[in-house]
CSV table of C-alpha atoms in Angstrom, one decimal:
chain,number,residue,atom,x,y,z
A,1,UNK,CA,16.7,2.3,-25.9
A,2,UNK,CA,13.7,4.3,-24.8
A,3,UNK,CA,11.4,3.5,-22.3
A,4,UNK,CA,7.8,4.2,-22.8
A,5,UNK,CA,6.4,6.4,-20.3
A,6,UNK,CA,2.7,6.1,-18.1
A,7,UNK,CA,1.4,8.8,-15.9
A,8,UNK,CA,-0.6,7.1,-13.3
A,9,UNK,CA,-4.2,7.2,-12.6
A,10,UNK,CA,-3.9,9.7,-9.9
A,11,UNK,CA,-2.0,12.3,-11.6
A,12,UNK,CA,-4.2,11.8,-14.4
A,13,UNK,CA,-7.3,13.0,-12.5
A,14,UNK,CA,-5.4,15.6,-10.9
A,15,UNK,CA,-4.5,16.8,-14.2
A,16,UNK,CA,-7.8,16.9,-15.9
A,17,UNK,CA,-9.7,18.4,-12.7
A,18,UNK,CA,-8.3,21.7,-13.4
A,19,UNK,CA,-9.6,21.5,-16.9
A,20,UNK,CA,-12.9,20.3,-16.4
A,21,UNK,CA,-15.8,22.8,-15.3
A,22,UNK,CA,-18.8,22.1,-14.3
A,23,UNK,CA,-22.2,21.3,-15.5
A,24,UNK,CA,-21.3,18.7,-17.9
A,25,UNK,CA,-19.0,21.3,-19.8
A,26,UNK,CA,-16.6,19.8,-22.0
A,27,UNK,CA,-12.7,19.2,-21.8
A,28,UNK,CA,-11.0,22.4,-23.2
A,29,UNK,CA,-14.4,24.5,-23.3
A,30,UNK,CA,-14.4,28.1,-22.0
A,31,UNK,CA,-17.6,28.2,-20.7
A,32,UNK,CA,-20.6,26.8,-22.0
A,33,UNK,CA,-21.5,23.8,-23.3
A,34,UNK,CA,-18.9,22.7,-26.7
A,35,UNK,CA,-17.2,25.7,-25.5
A,36,UNK,CA,-19.9,28.0,-27.1
A,37,UNK,CA,-19.9,30.7,-24.6
A,38,UNK,CA,-20.1,31.5,-20.9
A,39,UNK,CA,-22.0,29.4,-18.7
A,40,UNK,CA,-25.3,30.5,-18.0
A,41,UNK,CA,-26.1,32.9,-14.8
A,42,UNK,CA,-28.4,32.4,-12.4
A,43,UNK,CA,-30.0,28.6,-11.8
A,44,UNK,CA,-27.6,26.6,-13.1
A,45,UNK,CA,-24.8,24.9,-11.1
A,46,UNK,CA,-21.0,26.6,-11.0
A,47,UNK,CA,-17.8,24.2,-11.1
A,48,UNK,CA,-18.3,22.8,-7.4
A,49,UNK,CA,-20.7,24.9,-6.2
A,50,UNK,CA,-24.4,25.1,-5.6
A,51,UNK,CA,-26.8,27.0,-7.5
A,52,UNK,CA,-27.8,30.6,-6.5
A,53,UNK,CA,-30.1,33.8,-8.2
A,54,UNK,CA,-26.6,35.4,-8.5
A,55,UNK,CA,-24.9,33.1,-10.7
A,56,UNK,CA,-21.7,33.3,-8.3
A,57,UNK,CA,-19.0,30.8,-9.7
A,58,UNK,CA,-17.6,30.8,-6.6
A,59,UNK,CA,-19.8,28.0,-4.9
A,60,UNK,CA,-20.2,30.1,-1.9
A,61,UNK,CA,-17.0,28.9,0.1
A,62,UNK,CA,-13.3,28.0,-0.8
A,63,UNK,CA,-12.8,25.1,-2.8
A,64,UNK,CA,-10.0,22.3,-1.4
A,65,UNK,CA,-6.3,22.7,-2.8
A,66,UNK,CA,-5.8,20.0,-4.7
A,67,UNK,CA,-2.9,17.4,-3.3
A,68,UNK,CA,0.5,17.2,-5.0
A,69,UNK,CA,0.8,15.4,-8.6
A,70,UNK,CA,1.9,11.6,-8.7
A,71,UNK,CA,5.2,11.7,-10.8
A,72,UNK,CA,5.6,10.3,-14.2
A,73,UNK,CA,7.1,6.7,-14.2
A,74,UNK,CA,8.0,4.4,-17.2
A,75,UNK,CA,6.0,1.5,-17.4
A,76,UNK,CA,8.3,-1.3,-15.5
A,77,UNK,CA,8.9,1.2,-12.5
A,78,UNK,CA,5.1,1.9,-12.6
A,79,UNK,CA,4.4,-2.1,-11.7
A,80,UNK,CA,7.2,-1.9,-9.3
A,81,UNK,CA,5.2,0.9,-7.6
A,82,UNK,CA,1.9,-0.7,-8.2
A,83,UNK,CA,3.1,-3.8,-6.4
A,84,UNK,CA,4.9,-2.5,-3.7
A,85,UNK,CA,3.1,0.6,-2.9
A,86,UNK,CA,6.7,2.2,-2.7
A,87,UNK,CA,7.6,5.6,-4.6
A,88,UNK,CA,11.2,5.0,-3.4
A,89,UNK,CA,11.4,1.9,-5.1
A,90,UNK,CA,10.0,2.8,-8.1
A,91,UNK,CA,12.6,5.9,-8.2
A,92,UNK,CA,15.6,3.0,-7.7
A,93,UNK,CA,14.4,1.5,-11.1
A,94,UNK,CA,13.7,4.9,-12.6
A,95,UNK,CA,16.3,7.1,-11.5
A,96,UNK,CA,19.2,4.8,-10.5
A,97,UNK,CA,18.5,2.0,-13.1
A,98,UNK,CA,19.3,1.8,-16.8
A,99,UNK,CA,17.6,-1.5,-18.5
A,100,UNK,CA,18.8,-2.3,-21.9
A,101,UNK,CA,16.6,-4.8,-22.7
A,102,UNK,CA,14.9,-5.4,-26.4
A,103,UNK,CA,11.0,-4.8,-26.7
A,104,UNK,CA,9.9,-8.3,-26.2
A,105,UNK,CA,12.0,-8.8,-23.0
A,106,UNK,CA,10.8,-5.5,-21.6
A,107,UNK,CA,7.1,-6.6,-22.6
A,108,UNK,CA,7.7,-9.9,-20.1
A,109,UNK,CA,9.3,-7.9,-17.5
A,110,UNK,CA,5.8,-5.6,-17.4
A,111,UNK,CA,3.1,-7.8,-18.1
A,112,UNK,CA,4.6,-11.0,-16.7
A,113,UNK,CA,1.5,-12.7,-14.6
A,114,UNK,CA,3.8,-14.1,-11.7
A,115,UNK,CA,5.8,-11.0,-11.5
A,116,UNK,CA,9.5,-12.4,-11.4
A,117,UNK,CA,10.9,-9.4,-12.7
A,118,UNK,CA,9.1,-6.9,-10.6
A,119,UNK,CA,9.8,-9.0,-7.5
A,120,UNK,CA,13.4,-9.3,-8.1
A,121,UNK,CA,13.2,-5.4,-8.8
A,122,UNK,CA,11.4,-5.1,-5.6
A,123,UNK,CA,14.3,-6.8,-3.6
A,124,UNK,CA,17.2,-5.0,-5.6
A,125,UNK,CA,15.6,-1.6,-4.9
A,126,UNK,CA,15.4,-2.6,-1.1
A,127,UNK,CA,19.1,-3.6,-1.4
A,128,UNK,CA,20.1,0.0,-3.0
A,129,UNK,CA,17.9,1.9,-0.2
A,130,UNK,CA,19.9,0.3,2.5
A,131,UNK,CA,23.2,0.9,0.8
A,132,UNK,CA,21.8,4.5,0.8
A,133,UNK,CA,21.0,4.3,4.3
A,134,UNK,CA,24.9,3.2,5.1
A,135,UNK,CA,26.3,6.3,3.5
A,136,UNK,CA,23.8,8.9,3.9
A,137,UNK,CA,21.7,8.2,7.3
A,138,UNK,CA,18.7,8.7,5.6
A,139,UNK,CA,16.1,5.7,5.3
A,140,UNK,CA,14.2,6.4,2.4
A,141,UNK,CA,11.1,4.0,3.3
A,142,UNK,CA,10.7,5.4,6.7
A,143,UNK,CA,10.8,8.8,5.6
A,144,UNK,CA,8.4,7.7,2.6
A,145,UNK,CA,5.8,6.3,5.4
A,146,UNK,CA,5.6,9.3,8.0
A,147,UNK,CA,3.0,11.3,9.0
A,148,UNK,CA,0.4,8.5,8.9
A,149,UNK,CA,1.6,6.9,5.9
A,150,UNK,CA,1.4,10.1,3.4
A,151,UNK,CA,3.3,8.7,0.7
A,152,UNK,CA,2.6,11.0,-1.9
A,153,UNK,CA,3.1,14.3,0.3
A,154,UNK,CA,6.7,12.7,1.6
A,155,UNK,CA,8.0,12.5,-1.9
A,156,UNK,CA,9.2,16.2,-1.5
A,157,UNK,CA,11.7,14.8,0.8
A,158,UNK,CA,12.3,11.5,-0.7
A,159,UNK,CA,12.8,12.2,-4.3
A,160,UNK,CA,15.6,14.6,-4.0
A,161,UNK,CA,17.2,12.1,-2.0
A,162,UNK,CA,17.2,9.6,-4.6
A,163,UNK,CA,18.4,12.0,-6.9
A,164,UNK,CA,21.4,13.0,-5.0
A,165,UNK,CA,22.3,9.3,-4.6
A,166,UNK,CA,22.7,9.4,-8.7
A,167,UNK,CA,26.5,10.9,-7.7
A,168,UNK,CA,27.2,7.3,-5.3
A,169,UNK,CA,25.6,4.8,-7.1
A,170,UNK,CA,24.0,3.2,-10.4
A,171,UNK,CA,23.5,0.2,-12.3
A,172,UNK,CA,23.0,-0.6,-15.6
A,173,UNK,CA,21.8,-3.8,-17.0
A,174,UNK,CA,22.3,-5.0,-20.9
A,175,UNK,CA,20.4,-8.2,-21.7
A,176,UNK,CA,21.5,-9.2,-25.4
A,177,UNK,CA,18.6,-9.7,-28.0
A,178,UNK,CA,14.9,-8.8,-28.1
A,179,UNK,CA,13.9,-11.5,-25.5
A,180,UNK,CA,14.6,-13.0,-22.2
A,181,UNK,CA,13.7,-15.2,-19.8
A,182,UNK,CA,11.7,-13.7,-16.8
A,183,UNK,CA,11.0,-17.2,-15.0
A,184,UNK,CA,11.7,-17.8,-11.3
A,185,UNK,CA,15.0,-19.0,-12.2
A,186,UNK,CA,16.2,-16.9,-14.8
A,187,UNK,CA,20.0,-16.8,-14.8
A,188,UNK,CA,20.2,-12.8,-15.4
A,189,UNK,CA,17.4,-11.8,-12.6
A,190,UNK,CA,19.7,-14.0,-10.3
A,191,UNK,CA,22.8,-12.0,-11.1
A,192,UNK,CA,20.4,-9.0,-10.1
A,193,UNK,CA,20.0,-9.6,-7.2
A,194,UNK,CA,23.3,-11.3,-5.9
A,195,UNK,CA,25.0,-8.3,-7.1
A,196,UNK,CA,22.5,-6.1,-5.0
A,197,UNK,CA,23.3,-8.6,-2.0
A,198,UNK,CA,26.7,-8.5,-2.4
A,199,UNK,CA,27.0,-4.6,-2.3
A,200,UNK,CA,25.2,-4.4,1.0
A,201,UNK,CA,27.1,-7.3,2.4
A,202,UNK,CA,30.3,-5.9,1.0
A,203,UNK,CA,30.3,-1.8,0.5
A,204,UNK,CA,33.2,-0.5,-1.4
A,205,UNK,CA,35.3,1.5,1.1
A,206,UNK,CA,35.2,4.4,-2.0
A,207,UNK,CA,31.7,5.2,-0.9
A,208,UNK,CA,30.5,4.9,-4.4
A,209,UNK,CA,29.2,1.9,-6.6
A,210,UNK,CA,28.9,2.0,-10.4
A,211,UNK,CA,27.8,-1.0,-11.7
A,212,UNK,CA,27.3,-2.7,-15.0
A,213,UNK,CA,25.9,-6.1,-15.7
A,214,UNK,CA,26.2,-7.8,-19.3
A,215,UNK,CA,23.9,-10.8,-19.8
A,216,UNK,CA,25.4,-12.6,-23.2
A,217,UNK,CA,24.4,-15.5,-25.1
A,218,UNK,CA,28.3,-16.4,-25.8
A,219,UNK,CA,29.3,-15.9,-22.3
A,220,UNK,CA,29.8,-19.2,-20.6
A,221,UNK,CA,30.9,-18.2,-17.3
A,222,UNK,CA,30.5,-15.3,-14.5
A,223,UNK,CA,33.2,-12.7,-14.9
A,224,UNK,CA,33.9,-9.4,-13.4
A,225,UNK,CA,36.4,-6.3,-13.3
A,226,UNK,CA,36.7,-3.8,-11.1
A,227,UNK,CA,38.4,-0.4,-11.7
A,228,UNK,CA,41.5,1.4,-9.9
A,229,UNK,CA,39.4,3.4,-7.7
A,230,UNK,CA,37.5,0.2,-6.2
A,231,UNK,CA,34.0,2.0,-7.4
A,232,UNK,CA,33.4,0.7,-11.2
A,233,UNK,CA,32.3,-3.1,-11.7
A,234,UNK,CA,31.2,-4.7,-14.4
A,235,UNK,CA,30.3,-7.9,-14.5
A,236,UNK,CA,29.3,-10.5,-17.6
A,237,UNK,CA,26.7,-13.4,-17.1
A,238,UNK,CA,25.6,-16.0,-19.4
A,239,UNK,CA,22.3,-15.5,-20.9
A,240,UNK,CA,21.3,-19.2,-22.1
A,241,UNK,CA,23.6,-21.7,-20.5
A,242,UNK,CA,24.1,-21.9,-16.4
A,243,UNK,CA,27.5,-20.7,-15.4
A,244,UNK,CA,29.5,-23.6,-13.7
A,245,UNK,CA,30.1,-24.2,-10.2
A,246,UNK,CA,31.3,-22.9,-7.7
A,247,UNK,CA,29.1,-20.9,-5.9
A,248,UNK,CA,27.6,-18.0,-8.1
A,249,UNK,CA,27.1,-15.4,-5.0
A,250,UNK,CA,30.4,-16.2,-4.1
A,251,UNK,CA,32.1,-15.3,-7.5
A,252,UNK,CA,29.9,-12.3,-7.7
A,253,UNK,CA,30.5,-11.1,-4.0
A,254,UNK,CA,34.5,-11.4,-4.9
A,255,UNK,CA,35.2,-8.4,-6.7
A,256,UNK,CA,33.4,-6.4,-3.6
A,257,UNK,CA,35.0,-8.1,-0.7
A,258,UNK,CA,38.5,-7.1,-2.3
A,259,UNK,CA,37.4,-3.3,-2.2
A,260,UNK,CA,35.2,-3.3,0.9
A,261,UNK,CA,36.9,-2.7,4.5
A,262,UNK,CA,34.4,-5.6,5.7
A,263,UNK,CA,36.4,-8.0,3.0
């Protein structure tokens, strides 16, 4: 399922600032009002500069360089960024996670006033960043906030690190049907967090984890498989009926314990 893309307000302003001239000229104009010709010389104000007798469009000085443009994010990753202020958490969602959910489900995830799905995604992303630090030594949040919390400028360091981590981690979540529960007690949101908690607690000795979570109306219990390499995990959990005891976290941790040096 394709995910919608949303451009942040900052990126929009950066993009449009390069296209808009001074003196009230319209977007896409070649000079004067409505693109009818060059701007008037002499007393008219140029883009970013004061008026002068020579009509010099330079404005009498160097203009400040535009800062880095904000990356594009899909709608859900954008909400994670808006709530957390963290680009690396948003990148975990947009680059390392595939959400196969129906349109009604995605709409709830994005627009839920209680931010339950966004909050769970933030906790999951923090766990993934912790796992990445275990393997690579790179602390994404610290690097993103270095140099007086200059998050946007530090993306040139953080984003390639997240991209490189695709070789070691991914998670796909398949939620059956068009709609889903995004309440605080949602089963699938809790599976999502328990899996990421288990990953950090019992990291696979193979140094990689490729995880799939299938959420199905026909399932009645939590089941899991691990491949022979100890790096590919598949979980299936009920969508509508609460799994029976014993503890969910223990059953979700078990496959990780089997292939972890900490197990």
